[in-house]
């Protein structure tokens, strides 16, 4: 077996190993073979990452940057992602099995997302309510909420990470990004680009580890002010229980699969194409996959026939091959 690609945790601008020496491996789904390894973060690494994020927000250069300066850093990060899209796409494909043409397209969208948040950085607005006391001055002071714990699953790591990272950084927060222990490699690459873009050490920390102890320690840490989670409902329930310890503001995206509903007056070719795309896109590994189909009885057999006919032509192959369709 060839040498495994080795990644390390990003904490306070440094690439570090786990204190207990534990490592995990990532499997390439196309081959079933390990292709990369990375440290398994434990309580010590969570503590170090949260402490680094707190320092970055209170005493580091990040705390003194203007909103316009934060926006410029996000634009630089967007440029780097666009420039290195092919490299990032290859890493994500090896880690998850997503088609290379899917990951390339998605990463270019991700770079555009960062441009949006970069533009929003100096446009955060609000209103100040008037009061009935004429001798008092009322004002609103907007401050970052604090350390954000961003937790993402394995199936669209870069997109889901940036959708959390972008607004958090635009508003001046620092982030501890927990990558899935099943496929974290693209997020370590994202951490590298954050440093290259000039984002100060400690502002973006990237760790990965098992739910116990890593996930539990992060979501219950008293220094975490905000939790942004995407993943399954069982883990979401555990996150809510953990967050009771620190009263962190928590948002959950457990996903969900709404059915595709087709009535007899529909364009059946369009419906069949939508069903195939909804079921086989990303090999079905999507929280918006259309894996339930409800058909009106009069068209049931015909729609299934068309779906089966289209599905039979899907080209299954190496996800790194642009010609592969699944």
GROMACS .gro file of C-alpha atoms in nm:
model
  326
    1UNK     CA    1   0.000   0.000   0.000
    2UNK     CA    2   0.131   0.348  -0.082
    3UNK     CA    3   0.224   0.593   0.194
    4UNK     CA    4  -0.077   0.763   0.349
    5UNK     CA    5  -0.124   1.137   0.318
    6UNK     CA    6  -0.071   1.281   0.667
    7UNK     CA    7  -0.270   1.573   0.804
    8UNK     CA    8  -0.245   1.745   1.141
    9UNK     CA    9  -0.479   1.953   1.352
   10UNK     CA   10  -0.471   2.331   1.309
   11UNK     CA   11  -0.467   2.500   1.650
   12UNK     CA   12  -0.355   2.860   1.704
   13UNK     CA   13  -0.187   2.873   1.366
   14UNK     CA   14   0.024   2.560   1.424
   15UNK     CA   15  -0.010   2.208   1.287
   16UNK     CA   16  -0.014   1.972   1.585
   17UNK     CA   17  -0.069   1.608   1.675
   18UNK     CA   18  -0.293   1.475   1.949
   19UNK     CA   19  -0.142   1.469   2.295
   20UNK     CA   20  -0.233   1.102   2.342
   21UNK     CA   21  -0.084   1.002   2.007
   22UNK     CA   22  -0.411   0.868   1.865
   23UNK     CA   23  -0.458   0.869   1.486
   24UNK     CA   24  -0.754   0.797   1.260
   25UNK     CA   25  -0.763   0.698   0.893
   26UNK     CA   26  -0.980   0.815   0.607
   27UNK     CA   27  -1.095   0.558   0.353
   28UNK     CA   28  -1.129   0.630  -0.016
   29UNK     CA   29  -1.486   0.505  -0.084
   30UNK     CA   30  -1.403   0.419  -0.446
   31UNK     CA   31  -1.137   0.168  -0.341
   32UNK     CA   32  -1.223   0.096   0.022
   33UNK     CA   33  -0.859   0.157   0.108
   34UNK     CA   34  -0.716   0.413   0.352
   35UNK     CA   35  -0.554   0.707   0.176
   36UNK     CA   36  -0.497   0.961   0.456
   37UNK     CA   37  -0.446   0.977   0.831
   38UNK     CA   38  -0.498   1.249   1.088
   39UNK     CA   39  -0.478   1.294   1.466
   40UNK     CA   40  -0.783   1.212   1.676
   41UNK     CA   41  -0.849   1.525   1.882
   42UNK     CA   42  -0.939   1.474   2.246
   43UNK     CA   43  -1.025   1.699   2.536
   44UNK     CA   44  -0.676   1.854   2.545
   45UNK     CA   45  -0.694   1.959   2.180
   46UNK     CA   46  -1.047   2.098   2.221
   47UNK     CA   47  -0.931   2.300   2.521
   48UNK     CA   48  -0.633   2.435   2.327
   49UNK     CA   49  -0.845   2.523   2.021
   50UNK     CA   50  -1.112   2.708   2.221
   51UNK     CA   51  -0.846   2.893   2.421
   52UNK     CA   52  -0.672   2.997   2.098
   53UNK     CA   53  -1.001   3.126   1.956
   54UNK     CA   54  -1.071   3.322   2.274
   55UNK     CA   55  -0.725   3.482   2.265
   56UNK     CA   56  -0.768   3.571   1.899
   57UNK     CA   57  -1.089   3.758   1.979
   58UNK     CA   58  -0.961   3.945   2.283
   59UNK     CA   59  -0.590   4.017   2.247
   60UNK     CA   60  -0.480   3.928   1.895
   61UNK     CA   61  -0.475   4.137   1.577
   62UNK     CA   62  -0.813   3.995   1.474
   63UNK     CA   63  -0.982   4.186   1.758
   64UNK     CA   64  -0.845   4.515   1.622
   65UNK     CA   65  -0.938   4.470   1.256
   66UNK     CA   66  -1.214   4.680   1.108
   67UNK     CA   67  -1.506   4.515   0.933
   68UNK     CA   68  -1.365   4.632   0.599
   69UNK     CA   69  -1.033   4.464   0.676
   70UNK     CA   70  -1.211   4.139   0.766
   71UNK     CA   71  -1.393   4.156   0.434
   72UNK     CA   72  -1.064   4.190   0.247
   73UNK     CA   73  -0.928   3.878   0.416
   74UNK     CA   74  -1.239   3.683   0.317
   75UNK     CA   75  -1.200   3.801  -0.041
   76UNK     CA   76  -0.840   3.680  -0.037
   77UNK     CA   77  -0.956   3.343   0.095
   78UNK     CA   78  -1.215   3.328  -0.185
   79UNK     CA   79  -0.945   3.399  -0.444
   80UNK     CA   80  -0.724   3.122  -0.306
   81UNK     CA   81  -1.009   2.870  -0.312
   82UNK     CA   82  -1.085   2.956  -0.672
   83UNK     CA   83  -0.718   2.932  -0.768
   84UNK     CA   84  -0.677   2.595  -0.598
   85UNK     CA   85  -1.019   2.453  -0.684
   86UNK     CA   86  -0.874   2.156  -0.874
   87UNK     CA   87  -0.653   2.055  -0.581
   88UNK     CA   88  -0.937   2.095  -0.332
   89UNK     CA   89  -1.174   1.900  -0.557
   90UNK     CA   90  -0.931   1.610  -0.588
   91UNK     CA   91  -0.888   1.592  -0.209
   92UNK     CA   92  -1.263   1.599  -0.150
   93UNK     CA   93  -1.322   1.332  -0.414
   94UNK     CA   94  -1.061   1.100  -0.261
   95UNK     CA   95  -1.207   1.157   0.083
   96UNK     CA   96  -1.577   1.119   0.003
   97UNK     CA   97  -1.619   0.947  -0.333
   98UNK     CA   98  -1.809   1.243  -0.481
   99UNK     CA   99  -1.756   1.281  -0.853
  100UNK     CA  100  -1.469   1.510  -0.946
  101UNK     CA  101  -1.698   1.711  -1.171
  102UNK     CA  102  -1.934   1.761  -0.876
  103UNK     CA  103  -1.661   1.870  -0.636
  104UNK     CA  104  -1.501   2.106  -0.889
  105UNK     CA  105  -1.831   2.279  -0.957
  106UNK     CA  106  -1.925   2.295  -0.590
  107UNK     CA  107  -1.592   2.444  -0.479
  108UNK     CA  108  -1.626   2.725  -0.730
  109UNK     CA  109  -1.965   2.801  -0.582
  110UNK     CA  110  -1.806   2.795  -0.236
  111UNK     CA  111  -1.556   3.060  -0.345
  112UNK     CA  112  -1.850   3.277  -0.453
  113UNK     CA  113  -2.018   3.226  -0.115
  114UNK     CA  114  -1.708   3.372   0.051
  115UNK     CA  115  -1.732   3.677  -0.174
  116UNK     CA  116  -2.086   3.731  -0.052
  117UNK     CA  117  -1.985   3.719   0.313
  118UNK     CA  118  -1.682   3.937   0.241
  119UNK     CA  119  -1.913   4.202   0.102
  120UNK     CA  120  -2.146   4.171   0.400
  121UNK     CA  121  -1.871   4.225   0.660
  122UNK     CA  122  -1.897   4.604   0.667
  123UNK     CA  123  -2.272   4.618   0.606
  124UNK     CA  124  -2.405   4.462   0.925
  125UNK     CA  125  -2.688   4.692   1.024
  126UNK     CA  126  -2.970   4.717   1.272
  127UNK     CA  127  -3.204   4.958   1.444
  128UNK     CA  128  -3.198   5.130   1.781
  129UNK     CA  129  -3.537   5.160   1.947
  130UNK     CA  130  -3.634   5.509   2.064
  131UNK     CA  131  -3.714   5.575   2.429
  132UNK     CA  132  -3.937   5.830   2.601
  133UNK     CA  133  -3.658   6.002   2.796
  134UNK     CA  134  -3.531   6.310   2.616
  135UNK     CA  135  -3.225   6.351   2.838
  136UNK     CA  136  -3.078   6.011   2.754
  137UNK     CA  137  -2.872   5.898   2.457
  138UNK     CA  138  -2.953   5.551   2.327
  139UNK     CA  139  -2.716   5.354   2.106
  140UNK     CA  140  -2.653   4.998   1.993
  141UNK     CA  141  -2.303   4.856   2.005
  142UNK     CA  142  -2.258   4.551   1.784
  143UNK     CA  143  -1.997   4.303   1.904
  144UNK     CA  144  -1.898   3.950   1.795
  145UNK     CA  145  -2.087   3.685   1.984
  146UNK     CA  146  -1.773   3.487   2.074
  147UNK     CA  147  -1.618   3.152   1.991
  148UNK     CA  148  -1.822   2.958   1.735
  149UNK     CA  149  -1.812   2.578   1.727
  150UNK     CA  150  -1.885   2.479   1.365
  151UNK     CA  151  -1.957   2.108   1.317
  152UNK     CA  152  -1.999   1.961   0.970
  153UNK     CA  153  -2.060   1.612   0.826
  154UNK     CA  154  -1.850   1.433   0.566
  155UNK     CA  155  -2.057   1.454   0.249
  156UNK     CA  156  -2.012   1.822   0.146
  157UNK     CA  157  -1.747   1.941   0.387
  158UNK     CA  158  -1.617   2.253   0.215
  159UNK     CA  159  -1.956   2.393   0.121
  160UNK     CA  160  -2.109   2.332   0.464
  161UNK     CA  161  -1.798   2.461   0.642
  162UNK     CA  162  -1.788   2.786   0.446
  163UNK     CA  163  -2.159   2.847   0.504
  164UNK     CA  164  -2.073   2.853   0.875
  165UNK     CA  165  -1.726   3.004   0.856
  166UNK     CA  166  -1.813   3.293   0.624
  167UNK     CA  167  -2.075   3.472   0.836
  168UNK     CA  168  -1.890   3.395   1.161
  169UNK     CA  169  -1.570   3.560   1.037
  170UNK     CA  170  -1.751   3.848   0.866
  171UNK     CA  171  -1.902   3.939   1.204
  172UNK     CA  172  -1.565   3.919   1.380
  173UNK     CA  173  -1.597   3.586   1.559
  174UNK     CA  174  -1.334   3.313   1.591
  175UNK     CA  175  -1.412   2.954   1.498
  176UNK     CA  176  -1.330   2.601   1.606
  177UNK     CA  177  -1.422   2.393   1.303
  178UNK     CA  178  -1.482   2.025   1.380
  179UNK     CA  179  -1.453   1.811   1.070
  180UNK     CA  180  -1.613   1.470   1.042
  181UNK     CA  181  -1.388   1.190   1.161
  182UNK     CA  182  -1.487   1.001   0.847
  183UNK     CA  183  -1.353   1.247   0.588
  184UNK     CA  184  -1.186   1.559   0.727
  185UNK     CA  185  -0.907   1.618   0.474
  186UNK     CA  186  -1.068   1.908   0.276
  187UNK     CA  187  -1.114   2.108   0.594
  188UNK     CA  188  -0.748   2.077   0.686
  189UNK     CA  189  -0.679   2.213   0.337
  190UNK     CA  190  -0.924   2.497   0.412
  191UNK     CA  191  -0.732   2.574   0.731
  192UNK     CA  192  -0.411   2.598   0.530
  193UNK     CA  193  -0.572   2.847   0.294
  194UNK     CA  194  -0.700   3.056   0.586
  195UNK     CA  195  -0.343   3.101   0.707
  196UNK     CA  196  -0.222   3.171   0.354
  197UNK     CA  197  -0.492   3.436   0.316
  198UNK     CA  198  -0.355   3.618   0.620
  199UNK     CA  199  -0.630   3.534   0.868
  200UNK     CA  200  -0.449   3.561   1.205
  201UNK     CA  201  -0.358   3.246   1.403
  202UNK     CA  202  -0.630   3.121   1.634
  203UNK     CA  203  -0.915   3.276   1.436
  204UNK     CA  204  -0.979   2.951   1.247
  205UNK     CA  205  -0.891   2.625   1.421
  206UNK     CA  206  -0.958   2.289   1.255
  207UNK     CA  207  -0.987   1.970   1.455
  208UNK     CA  208  -1.133   1.625   1.398
  209UNK     CA  209  -1.210   1.342   1.633
  210UNK     CA  210  -1.476   1.106   1.757
  211UNK     CA  211  -1.799   1.222   1.915
  212UNK     CA  212  -1.662   1.105   2.246
  213UNK     CA  213  -1.456   1.281   2.364
  214UNK     CA  214  -1.399   1.544   2.094
  215UNK     CA  215  -1.755   1.636   2.000
  216UNK     CA  216  -1.882   1.625   2.355
  217UNK     CA  217  -1.595   1.838   2.488
  218UNK     CA  218  -1.643   2.101   2.217
  219UNK     CA  219  -2.020   2.139   2.239
  220UNK     CA  220  -2.019   2.155   2.620
  221UNK     CA  221  -1.717   2.384   2.656
  222UNK     CA  222  -1.793   2.695   2.866
  223UNK     CA  223  -1.588   2.909   2.627
  224UNK     CA  224  -1.812   2.831   2.328
  225UNK     CA  225  -2.082   3.094   2.271
  226UNK     CA  226  -2.236   2.961   1.951
  227UNK     CA  227  -2.281   2.613   1.803
  228UNK     CA  228  -2.363   2.564   1.435
  229UNK     CA  229  -2.427   2.196   1.359
  230UNK     CA  230  -2.507   2.001   1.044
  231UNK     CA  231  -2.555   1.627   1.070
  232UNK     CA  232  -2.791   1.350   1.175
  233UNK     CA  233  -3.077   1.389   1.422
  234UNK     CA  234  -2.929   1.149   1.680
  235UNK     CA  235  -2.612   1.356   1.705
  236UNK     CA  236  -2.817   1.677   1.701
  237UNK     CA  237  -3.002   1.561   2.013
  238UNK     CA  238  -2.671   1.495   2.185
  239UNK     CA  239  -2.545   1.841   2.085
  240UNK     CA  240  -2.852   1.997   2.246
  241UNK     CA  241  -2.792   1.803   2.566
  242UNK     CA  242  -2.427   1.906   2.569
  243UNK     CA  243  -2.505   2.272   2.503
  244UNK     CA  244  -2.711   2.289   2.823
  245UNK     CA  245  -2.380   2.306   3.009
  246UNK     CA  246  -2.272   2.634   2.846
  247UNK     CA  247  -2.606   2.776   2.729
  248UNK     CA  248  -2.452   2.829   2.386
  249UNK     CA  249  -2.684   2.964   2.118
  250UNK     CA  250  -2.738   2.657   1.900
  251UNK     CA  251  -2.866   2.606   1.548
  252UNK     CA  252  -2.919   2.261   1.400
  253UNK     CA  253  -2.944   2.146   1.042
  254UNK     CA  254  -3.028   1.774   1.073
  255UNK     CA  255  -3.139   1.760   0.710
  256UNK     CA  256  -3.444   1.580   0.581
  257UNK     CA  257  -3.565   1.419   0.264
  258UNK     CA  258  -3.882   1.563   0.121
  259UNK     CA  259  -4.053   1.337  -0.133
  260UNK     CA  260  -4.078   1.395  -0.504
  261UNK     CA  261  -4.449   1.402  -0.587
  262UNK     CA  262  -4.563   1.342  -0.946
  263UNK     CA  263  -4.921   1.380  -1.067
  264UNK     CA  264  -5.064   1.240  -1.387
  265UNK     CA  265  -5.066   1.577  -1.568
  266UNK     CA  266  -4.689   1.622  -1.525
  267UNK     CA  267  -4.430   1.617  -1.803
  268UNK     CA  268  -4.316   1.260  -1.742
  269UNK     CA  269  -3.974   1.298  -1.906
  270UNK     CA  270  -3.895   1.595  -1.682
  271UNK     CA  271  -4.026   1.407  -1.380
  272UNK     CA  272  -3.815   1.100  -1.457
  273UNK     CA  273  -3.504   1.313  -1.502
  274UNK     CA  274  -3.569   1.487  -1.169
  275UNK     CA  275  -3.614   1.154  -0.992
  276UNK     CA  276  -3.288   1.019  -1.133
  277UNK     CA  277  -3.102   1.336  -1.039
  278UNK     CA  278  -3.255   1.340  -0.691
  279UNK     CA  279  -3.169   0.979  -0.620
  280UNK     CA  280  -2.835   0.925  -0.791
  281UNK     CA  281  -2.670   1.267  -0.766
  282UNK     CA  282  -2.382   1.254  -0.517
  283UNK     CA  283  -2.454   0.879  -0.505
  284UNK     CA  284  -2.759   0.968  -0.297
  285UNK     CA  285  -2.540   1.096  -0.013
  286UNK     CA  286  -2.722   1.426   0.030
  287UNK     CA  287  -2.955   1.562   0.293
  288UNK     CA  288  -3.182   1.686   0.012
  289UNK     CA  289  -3.182   1.363  -0.188
  290UNK     CA  290  -3.520   1.275  -0.339
  291UNK     CA  291  -3.519   0.918  -0.219
  292UNK     CA  292  -3.895   0.898  -0.171
  293UNK     CA  293  -4.117   0.923  -0.477
  294UNK     CA  294  -4.495   0.946  -0.461
  295UNK     CA  295  -4.665   0.873  -0.795
  296UNK     CA  296  -5.029   0.907  -0.890
  297UNK     CA  297  -5.153   0.558  -0.967
  298UNK     CA  298  -5.239   0.625  -1.333
  299UNK     CA  299  -4.876   0.705  -1.419
  300UNK     CA  300  -4.703   0.479  -1.166
  301UNK     CA  301  -4.582   0.207  -1.402
  302UNK     CA  302  -4.482   0.446  -1.682
  303UNK     CA  303  -4.275   0.673  -1.457
  304UNK     CA  304  -4.096   0.375  -1.304
  305UNK     CA  305  -4.023   0.243  -1.651
  306UNK     CA  306  -3.866   0.574  -1.756
  307UNK     CA  307  -3.666   0.605  -1.435
  308UNK     CA  308  -3.532   0.251  -1.469
  309UNK     CA  309  -3.443   0.315  -1.834
  310UNK     CA  310  -3.244   0.626  -1.743
  311UNK     CA  311  -3.081   0.470  -1.439
  312UNK     CA  312  -2.956   0.178  -1.649
  313UNK     CA  313  -2.747   0.419  -1.858
  314UNK     CA  314  -2.561   0.577  -1.564
  315UNK     CA  315  -2.188   0.531  -1.610
  316UNK     CA  316  -2.037   0.395  -1.289
  317UNK     CA  317  -1.665   0.446  -1.252
  318UNK     CA  318  -1.371   0.604  -1.075
  319UNK     CA  319  -1.495   0.933  -0.927
  320UNK     CA  320  -1.168   1.099  -1.036
  321UNK     CA  321  -1.261   1.024  -1.398
  322UNK     CA  322  -1.462   1.320  -1.536
  323UNK     CA  323  -1.660   1.076  -1.753
  324UNK     CA  324  -1.798   0.890  -1.452
  325UNK     CA  325  -2.159   0.965  -1.358
  326UNK     CA  326  -2.176   0.778  -1.027
   0.00000   0.00000   0.00000
